[in-house]
mmCIF file of C-alpha atoms in Angstrom:
data_model
loop_
_atom_site.group_PDB
_atom_site.id
_atom_site.type_symbol
_atom_site.label_atom_id
_atom_site.label_comp_id
_atom_site.label_asym_id
_atom_site.label_seq_id
_atom_site.Cartn_x
_atom_site.Cartn_y
_atom_site.Cartn_z
ATOM 1 C CA MET A 1 12.978 9.954 10.030
ATOM 2 C CA GLY A 2 11.087 6.929 8.830
ATOM 3 C CA HIS A 3 10.596 3.201 8.566
ATOM 4 C CA HIS A 4 10.652 0.869 5.557
ATOM 5 C CA LEU A 5 9.598 -2.693 4.810
ATOM 6 C CA GLU A 6 9.901 -4.915 1.766
ATOM 7 C CA LEU A 7 8.174 -8.240 1.173
ATOM 8 C CA VAL A 8 8.449 -10.592 -1.795
ATOM 9 C CA GLN A 9 5.836 -13.145 -2.839
ATOM 10 C CA HIS A 10 5.817 -15.637 -5.693
ATOM 11 C CA VAL A 11 2.428 -15.677 -7.457
ATOM 12 C CA ASN A 12 1.478 -18.626 -9.680
ATOM 13 C CA ALA A 13 0.061 -16.390 -12.397
ATOM 14 C CA PRO A 14 1.495 -14.329 -15.261
ATOM 15 C CA ALA A 15 2.450 -10.702 -14.504
ATOM 16 C CA GLU A 16 -0.439 -9.380 -16.635
ATOM 17 C CA ALA A 17 -2.989 -11.232 -14.483
ATOM 18 C CA VAL A 18 -1.341 -10.054 -11.269
ATOM 19 C CA TRP A 19 -1.305 -6.486 -12.641
ATOM 20 C CA ARG A 20 -5.051 -6.618 -13.369
ATOM 21 C CA VAL A 21 -5.828 -7.643 -9.768
ATOM 22 C CA LEU A 22 -3.330 -5.172 -8.293
ATOM 23 C CA THR A 23 -4.764 -2.208 -10.205
ATOM 24 C CA ASP A 24 -8.449 -3.124 -9.782
ATOM 25 C CA ILE A 25 -9.022 -0.588 -7.011
ATOM 26 C CA PRO A 26 -12.845 -0.785 -7.168
ATOM 27 C CA GLY A 27 -12.604 -4.567 -6.676
ATOM 28 C CA SER A 28 -9.988 -4.484 -3.908
ATOM 29 C CA ALA A 29 -12.609 -4.808 -1.140
ATOM 30 C CA ARG A 30 -13.421 -8.248 -2.636
ATOM 31 C CA THR A 31 -9.744 -9.188 -2.996
ATOM 32 C CA LEU A 32 -8.309 -7.975 0.324
ATOM 33 C CA SER A 33 -10.024 -9.131 3.495
ATOM 34 C CA SER A 34 -9.003 -6.109 5.602
ATOM 35 C CA ILE A 35 -10.601 -3.575 3.218
ATOM 36 C CA SER A 36 -14.240 -2.922 4.019
ATOM 37 C CA ARG A 37 -14.975 -0.021 1.668
ATOM 38 C CA ILE A 38 -13.559 1.779 -1.383
ATOM 39 C CA GLU A 39 -14.720 5.193 -2.582
ATOM 40 C CA ILE A 40 -13.368 6.154 -5.995
ATOM 41 C CA MET A 41 -12.653 9.886 -6.224
ATOM 42 C CA THR A 42 -11.231 10.050 -9.751
ATOM 43 C CA PRO A 43 -13.289 8.532 -12.565
ATOM 44 C CA GLY A 44 -11.521 6.544 -15.229
ATOM 45 C CA ASP A 45 -8.855 3.893 -15.418
ATOM 46 C CA TYR A 46 -5.922 3.272 -13.096
ATOM 47 C CA ALA A 47 -3.307 5.911 -14.003
ATOM 48 C CA GLU A 48 -1.115 8.546 -12.391
ATOM 49 C CA GLY A 49 -3.338 10.859 -10.361
ATOM 50 C CA TYR A 50 -6.093 8.254 -9.809
ATOM 51 C CA ARG A 51 -7.463 8.800 -6.254
ATOM 52 C CA TRP A 52 -9.615 6.820 -3.832
ATOM 53 C CA ARG A 53 -10.526 6.507 -0.173
ATOM 54 C CA GLU A 54 -9.829 3.129 1.344
ATOM 55 C CA THR A 55 -11.370 1.967 4.616
ATOM 56 C CA ARG A 56 -9.489 -0.831 6.382
ATOM 57 C CA LYS A 57 -9.899 -2.612 9.645
ATOM 58 C CA MET A 58 -6.640 -2.702 11.581
ATOM 59 C CA MET A 59 -6.212 -3.685 15.205
ATOM 60 C CA GLY A 60 -9.992 -3.953 15.537
ATOM 61 C CA LYS A 61 -10.703 -0.399 14.340
ATOM 62 C CA GLU A 62 -11.678 1.028 10.985
ATOM 63 C CA ALA A 63 -9.600 3.805 9.455
ATOM 64 C CA THR A 64 -10.104 5.605 6.157
ATOM 65 C CA GLU A 65 -7.193 7.030 4.189
ATOM 66 C CA GLU A 66 -7.126 8.916 0.907
ATOM 67 C CA MET A 67 -4.662 7.382 -1.531
ATOM 68 C CA TRP A 68 -3.443 8.206 -5.017
ATOM 69 C CA VAL A 69 -1.347 6.691 -7.785
ATOM 70 C CA ALA A 70 1.955 8.554 -8.010
ATOM 71 C CA GLU A 71 3.588 6.469 -10.747
ATOM 72 C CA VAL A 72 2.648 3.727 -13.213
ATOM 73 C CA VAL A 73 4.946 1.685 -15.432
ATOM 74 C CA ALA A 74 2.414 -0.894 -16.641
ATOM 75 C CA PRO A 75 2.612 -3.829 -16.168
ATOM 76 C CA THR A 76 5.837 -3.857 -14.132
ATOM 77 C CA SER A 77 5.506 -1.324 -11.304
ATOM 78 C CA THR A 78 3.288 1.197 -9.603
ATOM 79 C CA THR A 79 3.672 3.567 -6.670
ATOM 80 C CA VAL A 80 0.789 4.596 -4.409
ATOM 81 C CA LYS A 81 1.009 7.468 -1.918
ATOM 82 C CA ALA A 82 -0.948 8.647 1.109
ATOM 83 C CA LYS A 83 -0.519 11.346 3.752
ATOM 84 C CA SER A 84 -1.946 11.075 7.232
ATOM 85 C CA ASN A 85 -1.206 12.507 10.662
ATOM 86 C CA GLY A 86 2.031 14.178 9.574
ATOM 87 C CA ALA A 87 3.396 11.132 7.760
ATOM 88 C CA ASP A 88 4.040 10.516 4.077
ATOM 89 C CA TYR A 89 3.365 6.888 3.072
ATOM 90 C CA THR A 90 4.710 5.216 -0.063
ATOM 91 C CA THR A 91 3.766 1.753 -1.309
ATOM 92 C CA ARG A 92 5.529 0.432 -4.413
ATOM 93 C CA PHE A 93 4.668 -2.809 -6.183
ATOM 94 C CA THR A 94 7.110 -4.364 -8.644
ATOM 95 C CA LEU A 95 6.252 -7.356 -10.828
ATOM 96 C CA ALA A 96 8.755 -9.573 -12.642
ATOM 97 C CA PRO A 97 8.347 -12.909 -14.460
ATOM 98 C CA ALA A 98 9.768 -15.745 -12.362
ATOM 99 C CA GLU A 99 9.555 -19.548 -12.356
ATOM 100 C CA GLY A 100 6.373 -19.807 -14.429
ATOM 101 C CA GLY A 101 4.668 -17.027 -12.480
ATOM 102 C CA THR A 102 5.382 -13.593 -11.073
ATOM 103 C CA ARG A 103 7.726 -12.279 -8.416
ATOM 104 C CA LEU A 104 5.684 -9.598 -6.642
ATOM 105 C CA THR A 105 7.684 -7.198 -4.467
ATOM 106 C CA MET A 106 5.919 -4.798 -2.128
ATOM 107 C CA PHE A 107 7.865 -1.898 -0.599
ATOM 108 C CA PHE A 108 6.284 0.227 2.137
ATOM 109 C CA GLY A 109 7.816 3.369 3.591
ATOM 110 C CA ALA A 110 6.592 5.829 6.192
ATOM 111 C CA GLU A 111 8.370 9.162 6.571
ATOM 112 C CA MET A 112 7.508 11.808 9.144
ATOM 113 C CA GLU A 113 7.291 15.191 7.412
ATOM 114 C CA SER A 114 8.738 17.280 10.274
ATOM 115 C CA PRO A 115 8.823 15.289 13.498
ATOM 116 C CA GLY A 116 9.151 17.175 16.742
ATOM 117 C CA ALA A 117 10.998 15.871 19.785
ATOM 118 C CA LEU A 118 7.925 14.029 21.132
ATOM 119 C CA ALA A 119 7.230 12.406 17.742
ATOM 120 C CA LYS A 120 10.846 11.216 17.558
ATOM 121 C CA VAL A 121 10.576 9.625 20.997
ATOM 122 C CA MET A 122 7.237 7.982 20.102
ATOM 123 C CA LEU A 123 8.697 6.627 16.853
ATOM 124 C CA ALA A 124 11.689 5.219 18.703
ATOM 125 C CA VAL A 125 9.442 3.547 21.292
ATOM 126 C CA PHE A 126 6.528 2.385 19.134
ATOM 127 C CA GLY A 127 7.954 2.398 15.597
ATOM 128 C CA LYS A 128 9.105 -1.223 15.628
ATOM 129 C CA LEU A 129 5.774 -2.391 17.029
ATOM 130 C CA ALA A 130 3.846 -0.472 14.368
ATOM 131 C CA MET A 131 6.070 -1.810 11.595
ATOM 132 C CA GLY A 132 5.575 -5.362 12.894
ATOM 133 C CA ILE A 133 1.807 -4.898 12.630
ATOM 134 C CA THR A 134 2.258 -3.350 9.173
ATOM 135 C CA ARG A 135 4.438 -6.277 8.041
ATOM 136 C CA LYS A 136 1.716 -8.762 9.055
ATOM 137 C CA GLN A 137 -0.893 -6.721 7.156
ATOM 138 C CA MET A 138 1.333 -6.531 4.063
ATOM 139 C CA ALA A 139 1.936 -10.297 4.136
ATOM 140 C CA ARG A 140 -1.824 -10.894 4.383
ATOM 141 C CA ASP A 141 -2.442 -8.511 1.451
ATOM 142 C CA LEU A 142 0.155 -10.229 -0.720
#
């Protein structure tokens, strides 16, 4: 049981430049207004297994999540994962040259690992609301 979103944004920059910004995790607090703090857990360059804690402000509250890079196909795609409160989160970025710039696609999926009856009811009632909030945050990030 889960929810998925996909947004596409044209960026007036070459894919290599977009890739550098996208994979600059230490600098993401400067790039993304909702991120207040980044704590790098894995030294080194952006690669599979790279881990960090990201603190974001959403709906007026700060929340910290541990995230990691699950897949990298530089400079065309990367997948980032997180697990929190019984959910498995996947964010995938895909970059493609387009119209003198880059077509940046962001996929976000949230899957409940083993939802009980109450969790299924809550997802049915509040899932669309939560995904609407997530869509706005994704659009702001892009």
